[in-house]
XYZ file of C-alpha atoms in Angstrom:
745
model
C 92.022 112.420 123.708
C 88.639 111.046 122.424
C 88.985 108.189 124.670
C 88.121 110.561 127.710
C 84.279 110.532 126.708
C 81.894 108.218 125.560
C 83.355 105.983 122.488
C 81.563 107.845 119.934
C 81.912 111.546 120.958
C 85.101 113.136 120.230
C 87.262 115.920 121.658
C 87.473 117.941 118.620
C 90.535 119.747 117.408
C 94.261 119.253 116.610
C 96.175 121.288 118.891
C 95.677 118.871 121.878
C 97.000 115.998 119.866
C 100.300 114.427 120.345
C 101.794 115.908 116.904
C 105.425 115.422 116.024
C 105.300 118.937 114.490
C 105.501 120.640 118.027
C 109.090 119.408 118.428
C 110.082 120.454 114.974
C 112.091 123.705 114.384
C 111.462 124.183 111.034
C 107.827 123.669 109.968
C 108.057 125.221 106.298
C 108.780 121.649 104.446
C 105.878 120.127 105.946
C 103.508 123.250 105.517
C 105.062 123.418 101.554
C 104.258 119.367 101.428
C 100.694 119.607 102.983
C 99.780 122.325 100.695
C 101.202 120.325 97.303
C 99.359 117.284 98.640
C 96.172 119.293 99.341
C 96.104 120.754 95.607
C 96.028 117.006 94.366
C 94.275 114.970 97.008
C 90.930 116.894 96.785
C 87.757 115.037 98.198
C 86.416 113.974 101.805
C 89.660 114.450 103.215
C 90.407 117.842 102.098
C 88.639 119.318 105.375
C 91.293 117.280 107.510
C 94.352 118.704 105.258
C 92.977 122.233 105.915
C 92.592 121.622 109.602
C 96.253 120.226 109.759
C 97.541 123.235 107.496
C 96.017 125.832 109.897
C 98.332 124.041 112.686
C 101.289 124.123 110.441
C 100.826 127.907 109.923
C 100.245 128.596 113.083
C 103.733 127.027 114.034
C 105.417 129.334 111.370
C 107.000 132.624 111.990
C 104.007 135.347 112.115
C 101.744 132.546 110.870
C 98.783 132.963 113.279
C 96.857 135.333 110.933
C 97.093 132.859 108.196
C 95.999 129.835 110.269
C 93.077 131.983 111.391
C 91.950 132.750 107.691
C 92.055 129.111 106.892
C 90.108 128.149 109.407
C 87.531 130.969 108.925
C 87.408 129.941 105.123
C 86.831 126.558 106.088
C 83.994 127.001 108.468
C 82.303 129.242 105.998
C 82.304 126.340 103.618
C 81.461 123.581 106.394
C 79.639 125.332 109.376
C 79.696 122.110 111.306
C 83.090 120.962 110.930
C 84.057 120.208 114.758
C 88.056 119.952 114.251
C 87.614 123.444 112.613
C 85.743 125.216 115.062
C 87.631 123.709 118.122
C 90.869 125.017 115.957
C 89.146 128.178 116.059
C 88.402 128.526 119.335
C 92.214 127.770 120.569
C 93.424 130.136 117.722
C 91.193 132.843 119.029
C 92.551 132.427 122.557
C 95.841 132.695 121.018
C 95.211 135.975 119.458
C 93.147 137.339 122.580
C 89.842 137.622 120.991
C 87.824 136.368 123.779
C 84.184 136.805 122.375
C 85.069 134.786 119.613
C 86.814 132.178 121.348
C 83.628 131.840 123.668
C 81.071 131.840 120.346
C 83.437 129.009 119.267
C 82.875 126.933 122.544
C 79.234 127.674 122.594
C 78.993 126.180 119.074
C 81.042 123.131 119.998
C 78.989 122.616 123.031
C 75.592 122.751 120.938
C 76.780 120.163 118.197
C 78.210 117.856 120.666
C 75.284 117.620 122.738
C 73.394 116.603 119.451
C 72.561 112.902 119.082
C 70.750 113.094 115.481
C 71.916 110.934 112.552
C 73.975 113.968 111.182
C 75.837 114.148 114.591
C 77.015 110.819 114.043
C 78.571 111.670 111.027
C 79.926 114.682 112.508
C 81.709 112.821 115.020
C 82.910 110.022 112.396
C 84.606 113.078 110.217
C 86.328 114.405 113.418
C 87.713 110.962 114.452
C 89.038 110.771 110.804
C 90.339 114.292 110.154
C 92.430 113.434 113.808
C 93.568 109.992 112.203
C 95.179 111.683 109.320
C 96.594 114.502 111.359
C 98.375 112.045 113.817
C 99.811 109.655 110.645
C 100.758 112.273 108.397
C 104.114 112.215 107.356
C 105.738 110.520 110.973
C 108.700 109.488 108.670
C 111.601 109.332 111.443
C 111.914 106.147 113.269
C 111.333 107.305 116.898
C 110.225 104.842 119.557
C 106.853 106.552 119.716
C 106.027 106.299 116.168
C 104.482 102.842 116.582
C 102.149 103.968 119.456
C 101.187 106.971 117.269
C 100.554 104.955 114.002
C 98.222 102.696 116.405
C 96.224 105.550 117.620
C 95.748 106.567 114.270
C 94.427 103.219 113.163
C 92.339 103.345 116.328
C 90.444 106.516 115.484
C 89.722 105.629 111.745
C 88.254 102.668 112.842
C 86.372 104.709 115.387
C 85.066 106.802 112.505
C 84.211 103.836 110.512
C 82.079 101.949 113.064
C 80.248 105.184 113.643
C 79.828 105.810 109.517
C 77.848 102.294 109.763
C 75.505 103.536 112.058
C 74.270 106.368 110.169
C 73.328 107.170 106.467
C 75.091 110.525 106.431
C 78.098 109.463 105.866
C 78.554 108.026 101.905
C 80.155 104.939 100.757
C 82.529 107.093 98.838
C 83.700 108.893 102.112
C 83.853 105.779 103.885
C 86.068 104.099 101.278
C 88.389 107.138 101.350
C 88.948 106.887 105.078
C 89.873 103.221 104.583
C 92.420 104.160 101.823
C 94.108 106.084 104.443
C 93.676 103.504 107.219
C 95.337 101.063 104.842
C 98.341 103.521 104.457
C 98.475 103.178 108.390
C 99.055 99.624 108.267
C 101.640 99.832 105.443
C 103.405 102.435 107.463
C 103.130 100.108 110.501
C 104.680 97.443 108.692
C 107.452 99.876 107.632
C 108.052 100.368 111.218
C 108.078 97.118 112.602
C 110.586 96.084 109.703
C 113.148 98.077 111.552
C 112.283 96.530 114.951
C 114.395 93.115 114.948
C 111.986 91.779 117.600
C 109.041 91.689 115.552
C 108.424 88.158 113.725
C 107.647 87.743 109.949
C 103.787 86.698 110.979
C 103.351 90.102 112.558
C 104.293 92.012 109.642
C 101.905 90.165 107.409
C 98.610 90.671 109.401
C 99.085 94.502 109.035
C 100.030 93.907 105.218
C 96.962 91.687 104.758
C 94.749 94.056 106.411
C 96.004 96.931 104.097
C 95.386 94.695 101.181
C 91.746 94.031 102.110
C 90.951 97.459 102.836
C 92.881 98.429 99.274
C 90.572 96.090 97.448
C 87.661 97.592 99.271
C 88.772 101.049 97.780
C 89.447 99.748 94.070
C 85.694 99.260 93.917
C 85.053 102.710 94.197
C 82.329 104.163 91.527
C 84.838 105.211 88.789
C 82.545 107.950 87.914
C 82.804 109.553 91.118
C 84.569 112.830 90.836
C 87.325 111.538 92.823
C 87.016 107.891 92.064
C 89.835 107.832 89.548
C 92.518 109.425 91.943
C 91.773 107.019 94.995
C 91.393 103.896 92.601
C 94.559 104.520 90.989
C 96.382 105.330 94.133
C 94.862 101.850 95.682
C 96.041 99.706 92.853
C 99.420 101.189 93.157
C 99.750 100.448 96.535
C 98.259 96.876 96.239
C 101.318 96.307 93.991
C 103.691 97.329 96.901
C 101.852 94.984 99.294
C 102.122 92.250 96.789
C 105.781 92.509 96.776
C 106.144 92.317 100.655
C 103.713 89.378 101.121
C 105.855 87.615 98.634
C 109.117 88.532 100.121
C 107.831 87.771 103.806
C 106.556 84.379 102.852
C 109.662 83.410 100.800
C 111.724 84.450 104.039
C 109.782 82.251 105.989
C 109.246 79.487 103.784
C 105.588 79.783 103.729
C 103.162 79.854 100.774
C 101.405 83.051 99.640
C 98.456 83.007 97.587
C 97.255 86.241 95.787
C 93.618 87.183 96.077
C 91.415 85.873 93.584
C 90.212 89.433 93.550
C 93.846 90.571 92.092
C 94.373 87.635 89.601
C 90.482 88.377 87.737
C 90.937 92.434 87.693
C 94.596 93.258 86.883
C 95.958 92.559 83.275
C 98.703 90.164 82.474
C 101.814 91.901 82.188
C 103.526 92.597 78.985
C 106.489 90.410 77.695
C 109.169 93.304 79.023
C 108.023 93.351 82.221
C 107.943 89.444 82.728
C 111.635 89.558 84.319
C 110.909 91.981 87.128
C 109.156 89.104 89.158
C 105.579 87.880 90.125
C 103.034 89.455 87.354
C 100.370 90.178 90.314
C 102.725 92.837 91.436
C 103.251 94.536 87.890
C 99.618 94.311 86.918
C 98.990 96.149 89.730
C 101.047 99.142 88.688
C 100.284 98.790 84.984
C 96.375 98.898 86.038
C 97.314 101.965 88.106
C 98.856 103.993 85.283
C 95.985 102.991 83.145
C 93.328 104.681 85.231
C 95.486 107.590 85.925
C 98.683 107.853 83.491
C 99.824 110.959 85.351
C 100.250 109.955 88.768
C 103.894 110.306 90.026
C 103.592 107.792 92.980
C 102.642 105.111 90.857
C 105.533 105.592 88.515
C 107.555 105.819 91.614
C 106.357 102.645 93.173
C 106.710 100.950 89.772
C 110.321 102.328 89.373
C 111.174 100.697 92.937
C 110.027 97.245 91.864
C 112.586 97.491 88.974
C 114.850 98.220 91.686
C 114.135 95.252 93.722
C 114.849 93.155 90.665
C 117.831 94.910 89.854
C 116.721 96.223 86.496
C 118.117 99.634 87.040
C 117.096 100.708 83.437
C 113.636 100.295 83.574
C 113.553 101.542 87.007
C 115.285 104.834 85.968
C 112.851 105.156 82.930
C 109.969 105.035 85.435
C 111.495 107.145 88.263
C 112.083 109.834 85.656
C 108.568 109.962 84.577
C 107.822 110.352 88.355
C 110.043 113.105 88.756
C 109.128 114.633 85.401
C 105.245 114.881 86.150
C 106.182 116.222 90.075
C 109.658 117.601 90.194
C 109.190 119.709 93.503
C 111.387 117.825 95.734
C 109.319 118.157 99.091
C 106.587 116.487 97.540
C 108.588 113.839 95.558
C 111.791 113.558 97.727
C 111.299 109.732 97.881
C 111.456 109.798 94.019
C 114.946 111.327 93.836
C 115.621 108.727 96.781
C 114.925 105.811 94.606
C 116.527 107.347 91.634
C 119.550 107.673 93.428
C 119.393 104.305 94.694
C 119.140 103.094 91.019
C 122.348 104.977 89.751
C 124.348 103.858 92.821
C 123.093 100.352 92.224
C 123.969 100.188 88.571
C 127.381 101.455 89.618
C 128.137 98.426 92.287
C 127.143 96.360 89.275
C 129.636 97.780 87.237
C 132.079 97.445 89.983
C 131.589 93.717 90.596
C 131.999 93.230 86.709
C 135.400 95.132 87.275
C 136.481 93.151 90.244
C 136.372 89.919 87.881
C 138.289 91.448 85.365
C 135.849 93.852 83.404
C 136.452 97.747 82.901
C 136.886 100.112 85.523
C 133.411 101.948 85.790
C 133.418 105.557 85.505
C 131.943 107.273 88.422
C 129.687 109.461 86.312
C 126.669 107.361 87.786
C 127.820 107.959 91.471
C 128.324 111.702 90.675
C 124.541 111.392 89.341
C 123.318 109.355 92.442
C 124.916 112.087 94.399
C 122.619 115.098 93.138
C 119.800 113.164 93.608
C 120.328 112.071 96.986
C 121.110 115.601 97.833
C 117.645 116.755 96.396
C 115.912 114.372 98.226
C 117.452 115.532 101.528
C 116.505 118.827 100.751
C 112.916 117.777 100.409
C 113.051 115.791 103.539
C 115.753 114.777 106.076
C 115.541 111.336 107.194
C 117.958 108.858 108.933
C 117.676 106.475 105.739
C 118.382 108.951 102.683
C 120.728 110.724 104.948
C 122.505 107.434 105.375
C 122.156 106.417 101.486
C 123.924 109.759 100.678
C 126.654 108.782 103.147
C 127.019 105.496 101.093
C 127.228 107.385 98.116
C 130.031 109.486 98.876
C 131.861 106.542 100.452
C 131.890 104.986 96.910
C 132.978 108.517 95.232
C 135.968 108.368 97.839
C 137.035 104.694 97.122
C 138.484 103.076 93.978
C 136.184 100.424 92.907
C 138.406 97.449 92.878
C 141.138 97.850 95.384
C 138.816 100.234 97.783
C 141.989 102.600 97.967
C 140.991 106.046 99.029
C 141.072 108.570 95.818
C 139.146 111.590 97.324
C 139.676 112.271 101.179
C 136.917 115.191 100.732
C 134.444 112.621 99.847
C 135.260 110.378 102.662
C 134.826 113.147 104.889
C 131.269 114.246 103.449
C 130.330 110.326 104.199
C 131.356 110.542 107.847
C 129.435 113.590 108.229
C 126.433 111.988 106.664
C 126.564 108.988 108.920
C 126.956 110.970 111.755
C 123.872 113.038 110.916
C 122.247 110.051 110.181
C 123.050 108.465 113.431
C 121.835 111.881 115.205
C 118.514 111.774 113.646
C 118.101 108.003 114.544
C 116.481 107.589 118.046
C 119.323 106.340 120.271
C 121.572 105.305 117.392
C 120.214 101.955 117.064
C 120.651 101.392 112.993
C 123.142 99.034 113.047
C 123.731 99.535 109.145
C 124.483 103.153 109.730
C 127.034 102.203 112.279
C 128.576 99.666 110.136
C 128.539 102.058 107.159
C 130.172 104.568 109.186
C 132.880 101.728 110.336
C 133.618 100.955 106.617
C 134.473 104.597 105.996
C 136.622 104.993 109.263
C 138.567 101.671 108.158
C 139.218 103.495 104.642
C 140.446 106.194 106.715
C 142.439 104.137 108.502
C 141.130 105.060 111.754
C 141.098 101.536 112.903
C 140.368 102.346 116.794
C 137.336 104.458 115.801
C 136.148 101.793 113.153
C 136.315 98.857 115.708
C 134.293 101.201 117.997
C 131.487 101.962 115.018
C 131.389 98.146 114.263
C 130.837 97.397 117.984
C 127.970 99.749 117.971
C 126.763 97.705 114.953
C 127.151 94.361 116.638
C 125.352 95.241 119.682
C 121.927 96.355 117.844
C 122.053 93.607 115.012
C 120.320 90.434 114.887
C 121.954 86.886 115.582
C 122.226 85.906 111.861
C 124.384 88.793 110.354
C 127.917 88.409 111.866
C 130.033 90.239 109.431
C 130.117 93.557 111.714
C 131.672 91.369 114.224
C 134.179 90.541 111.565
C 134.452 93.960 111.421
C 135.307 94.412 115.179
C 137.676 91.725 114.868
C 139.272 92.997 111.585
C 139.934 96.416 112.883
C 141.514 95.673 116.335
C 143.599 93.044 114.378
C 144.612 95.714 112.154
C 145.743 97.771 115.403
C 147.405 94.975 116.818
C 149.768 94.472 114.004
C 150.220 98.073 114.035
C 151.652 98.137 117.492
C 153.734 94.802 116.781
C 156.558 95.312 118.881
C 155.102 97.511 121.802
C 154.688 94.783 124.158
C 152.222 96.398 126.527
C 149.560 97.608 123.676
C 149.845 94.195 122.182
C 148.894 92.495 125.341
C 145.848 95.048 125.333
C 144.816 94.544 122.068
C 145.116 90.489 122.371
C 142.902 90.426 125.715
C 140.222 92.875 123.931
C 140.351 90.412 120.831
C 139.719 87.369 123.009
C 136.782 89.378 124.957
C 134.908 90.128 121.886
C 135.581 86.737 120.298
C 133.645 85.636 123.495
C 131.003 87.962 122.971
C 130.595 86.784 119.573
C 130.050 83.490 120.626
C 127.467 84.383 123.172
C 125.760 86.545 120.654
C 125.823 84.476 117.247
C 124.922 81.093 116.319
C 128.243 80.478 114.506
C 131.115 82.552 114.325
C 133.379 80.128 112.171
C 133.213 82.223 108.873
C 134.269 85.430 110.782
C 137.243 83.623 112.428
C 138.065 81.871 109.670
C 138.553 85.105 107.456
C 140.559 86.658 110.377
C 143.020 83.737 110.758
C 143.450 83.750 106.980
C 144.099 87.333 106.855
C 146.154 87.883 110.332
C 147.462 84.455 111.150
C 150.405 85.725 113.157
C 148.010 87.935 115.386
C 145.302 85.212 115.847
C 147.736 82.818 116.831
C 148.668 84.943 119.647
C 145.326 85.179 120.627
C 144.616 81.617 120.441
C 147.485 81.376 122.876
C 145.755 83.647 125.156
C 142.492 81.667 125.275
C 144.338 78.553 126.052
C 146.315 80.093 128.918
C 142.937 81.562 130.371
C 141.297 78.318 130.172
C 138.950 79.178 127.319
C 139.154 75.846 125.912
C 136.019 75.704 123.893
C 136.975 79.210 122.038
C 140.704 77.824 121.917
C 138.934 74.643 119.887
C 136.956 76.874 117.432
C 139.730 79.386 116.749
C 142.491 76.972 116.376
C 140.397 74.505 114.051
C 140.188 77.506 111.473
C 143.842 77.256 110.996
C 143.671 73.961 109.732
C 143.101 74.919 105.914
C 145.724 77.906 106.382
C 148.372 78.111 103.507
C 151.428 78.465 106.246
C 152.721 74.979 107.213
C 153.969 76.582 110.196
C 150.476 78.198 111.715
C 148.856 74.663 110.750
C 151.549 72.766 112.859
C 151.306 75.159 115.609
C 147.757 74.844 115.775
C 147.448 71.504 115.706
C 150.321 71.508 118.597
C 148.019 74.138 120.627
C 144.890 71.416 120.113
C 146.880 68.370 121.294
C 147.789 70.714 124.330
C 144.137 70.887 125.364
C 142.979 67.593 124.161
C 140.263 66.561 127.114
C 140.371 69.967 128.779
C 137.077 71.263 129.553
C 135.499 74.062 131.371
C 133.445 73.409 134.162
C 129.633 74.900 133.442
C 129.050 77.781 131.483
C 132.289 78.532 129.115
C 134.315 80.633 131.535
C 135.472 84.224 130.350
C 138.928 85.861 130.927
C 137.641 88.108 133.470
C 136.665 85.055 135.551
C 140.239 84.231 135.845
C 143.132 85.836 137.665
C 145.360 87.996 135.413
C 148.565 89.193 136.493
C 148.878 92.773 137.301
C 151.050 93.793 134.430
C 148.567 92.174 131.835
C 145.797 94.300 133.568
C 147.572 97.666 133.815
C 148.507 98.813 130.236
C 145.435 99.941 128.644
C 146.060 102.563 126.350
C 144.984 106.455 127.297
C 142.775 107.576 124.357
C 141.803 110.959 125.555
C 144.579 113.561 126.732
C 142.170 116.473 127.736
C 138.738 116.148 129.505
C 135.802 117.842 128.557
C 135.301 119.338 131.866
C 138.947 120.355 132.164
C 138.291 123.603 134.170
C 137.067 122.038 137.310
C 138.097 118.139 136.869
C 141.016 115.991 135.716
C 138.686 113.200 134.566
C 135.102 113.026 132.971
C 134.347 109.906 134.748
C 135.760 107.692 137.082
C 134.795 103.866 137.179
C 133.791 101.767 140.358
C 133.604 98.038 139.379
C 134.632 94.637 140.517
C 137.736 93.326 139.153
C 135.610 90.169 137.887
C 133.879 92.866 135.593
C 137.025 94.348 134.256
C 136.927 92.578 130.927
C 133.577 94.688 129.988
C 134.928 97.975 131.536
C 138.252 97.897 129.831
C 136.984 96.377 126.256
C 133.585 97.477 126.118
C 133.019 100.901 127.992
C 136.512 102.447 128.001
C 136.819 102.205 124.243
C 132.996 103.155 123.580
C 133.595 106.476 125.964
C 137.298 107.510 125.700
C 137.602 106.334 121.706
C 134.281 106.971 120.284
C 133.045 109.618 122.455
C 136.069 111.280 123.423
C 135.283 111.463 127.335
C 138.463 110.986 129.662
C 138.207 108.209 132.224
C 139.835 106.939 135.240
C 140.101 103.439 136.271
C 142.206 102.135 139.130
C 144.471 99.600 137.234
C 145.669 102.162 134.894
C 145.475 105.651 136.425
C 145.885 104.893 140.100
C 149.424 106.667 141.422
C 151.604 104.003 142.127
C 152.974 103.844 146.107
C 149.907 106.031 147.118
C 147.619 104.819 149.579
C 144.807 102.991 148.112
C 141.986 105.056 150.091
C 143.539 108.051 149.083
C 143.882 107.352 145.286
C 140.175 106.485 145.606
C 139.228 109.737 147.341
C 141.077 111.858 145.086
C 140.150 110.021 141.732
C 136.511 110.597 142.822
C 136.975 114.177 143.970
C 138.788 114.812 140.748
C 136.271 113.325 138.399
C 132.982 115.011 137.234
C 130.872 111.811 137.203
C 131.254 108.428 138.942
C 130.235 105.435 137.028
C 128.815 102.322 139.157
C 129.094 98.837 137.066
C 126.111 96.876 139.205
C 126.772 93.082 139.211
C 126.562 90.814 141.773
C 130.537 90.783 142.456
C 130.454 94.706 142.618
C 127.809 94.442 145.398
C 129.738 91.480 147.508
C 132.883 93.522 147.026
C 134.175 95.961 149.924
C 136.004 98.411 148.050
C 133.360 98.795 145.500
C 131.005 99.794 148.549
C 133.539 101.985 149.938
C 133.765 103.753 146.396
C 129.770 104.065 146.137
C 129.941 105.437 149.544
C 132.628 108.522 149.106
C 130.924 109.099 145.483
C 127.464 109.537 147.399
C 129.252 111.863 150.076
C 130.396 113.751 147.022
C 127.017 114.387 145.838
C 125.728 115.425 149.054
C 128.317 118.279 148.979
C 126.066 119.956 146.665
C 126.900 118.260 143.664
C 123.924 116.103 143.335
C 123.945 114.140 139.889
C 127.447 112.783 139.997
C 126.664 109.172 140.428
C 125.701 107.062 137.332
C 124.691 103.708 137.963
C 124.572 100.792 135.027
C 123.065 97.559 135.844
C 125.662 95.262 134.115
C 124.510 91.933 135.539
C 120.921 91.733 137.346
C 121.681 92.166 141.322
C 120.100 93.311 144.133
C 120.804 97.485 143.874
C 122.273 98.861 147.067
C 120.298 100.417 149.465
C 122.170 103.511 149.140
C 121.681 104.508 145.229
C 118.254 102.909 144.835
C 116.846 106.421 144.501
C 119.301 106.986 141.375
C 117.842 106.003 137.985
C 120.466 103.337 136.470
C 120.941 102.515 133.078
C 120.044 98.882 132.244
C 122.290 96.812 130.060
C 121.928 93.507 131.492
C 119.637 91.891 128.851
C 121.966 90.525 125.736
C 124.875 88.881 125.366
C 126.717 92.148 124.305
C 123.580 94.230 125.127
C 122.011 97.332 123.243
C 123.976 99.378 125.437
C 122.339 102.960 125.383
C 125.401 104.949 124.997
C 123.706 108.047 123.823
C 121.837 108.282 127.524
C 125.091 107.526 128.949
C 126.789 110.202 126.797
C 124.197 112.668 127.799
C 124.545 111.932 131.629
C 127.745 112.622 131.359
C 127.729 115.834 129.653
C 124.369 116.840 131.714
C 125.422 119.489 134.558
C 124.505 118.494 137.795
C 121.697 120.672 138.924
C 122.939 121.668 142.219
C 126.538 122.404 141.259
C 128.045 125.619 141.221
């Protein structure tokens, strides 16, 4: 990158940059989007767009010739464009035109060795164009998105510093760079919004910097050829920044003051707009449209503002105008998504009215929402618009009041869309998508899978929202109720419920509301869970659960709960609350785990997909977190001692046979594991299997921080030890279980 040389001398070209398009199989939508954008966003960034378009063309099938022509036309207009010359050099090398390649190389060396005022301007433009390329439409929430946007911000800042040292860069050109730099700060805030570790003040810093830059852009000379376009866009984006700043400060109970410049420059809103919120935001949109009444993006942002205030009719009016101006789905996919959201929101308003005794709404609005959602996905595939399409399909599938399934096909479509959204999401880390999938599985009465989806949501959400935790409990309680009479399975679900109630207690500030909901809807099953907690000395949890029965409409349950509260009165657990896994449990209570998968994925060579080596003190996590995730959700067939060892067979023989007949062995690393002779024996035998030419068959999982046994220190382990429940990286574990050992026959 540019940092490899002096700070003011770039490494020209785009092909060495870490652009997301290199990993994209179909580049056509990005090519079409940029080509459309190049037609309307003319001006100082046109050379940067053309350079990037040539890269897109290069990665298209049989596109190298088009890419070469784009660059040759660009250098004919701008003979000293560093990126174009460097891109041509790369292109000529690919086309085996060595003479032309060397000519470009010599020309670059000549230009980069220049230290004149014009050279500084060339270098500044090179940095700015590279920044634009790196930041272009990185719309997936990948883990490296933050670093890419920050890299783009750094390059824009470097370009602006150089521009200050030369008169060869015009004021207008610098302000256009500041416009795109402000969009990088806006995008960085969007990414931070998905990161639960980011605090509101962190987000506010990026928004205020974007606001400062955009205010400068609005002061462009309107008589400049491209001035109207960028001034209008800046005002529209300022409206969005104003809205975000107010929402963040409202959430943190801080005061936010609109900059004096905005209050002086923007018009007061008309009466019809007062209802949608603070007038500075509305005024920004109105000023934008006053300057450029044919700007589809300004109408789209205005429409989104109405959606935030739940004024869906006015939102649809603005979004219709945006789509009328620019009907192309690739260029205006977000407007189609927003219009779908408006129709979806209007239907939900009507459904809430119906739940209070009003008229049952027609699903015509949902049909229109689905059409727009599908068009949006045709324009761009992102986790959130595919997730939205899934939500629309789910609402189409169920009755607006009873939630009963009316259209099984739409429900299947919803589940398909949620699965696709999770695959697009890096690491399955979006709790909203997991929760939505859980609701659809629950509607389909697939309660076991629904519980697993809610668990994934719980693992990734923050400690304030607890209703996904209620979803876990509700679906486990439905399973418990469904097997009432089957003593073995009932014991299993009671123990699993106790485990997850304990995990929720550790994660959330208050679980009383979730427990009260379960108590009032599943009183009999929750009373059994309370008895289990009392019997295992979890007195603190017992009290929380039992007190929820005090307002129950069943006198029998109230009496029984008070009796148990009297039974544990004055009893306390020593130190930290004791979990059931730390207590002795009779063998019959441990050995009745259900077998979720009949046939392993690797059935041709192995009886099991994995064997779990763990301490008995960690069995609750294995039984009620690990096994359900791998067997119920991901459909791997597991082997654990309590369930799958053959009764009457020598323990050593059971261990050896289970490891040899399992595709992979999971080692659950904890202090108790390290101190267990049985676990170390299982580790030793698993490693011996690897030494037989079957490397890659051992997967250590760090559940609790401990000294890793020397025998497995050279093996990379999955670390799930950080949180009360933890963001267990099930996707990585799934990939590890699927991976064929490198030396296996």
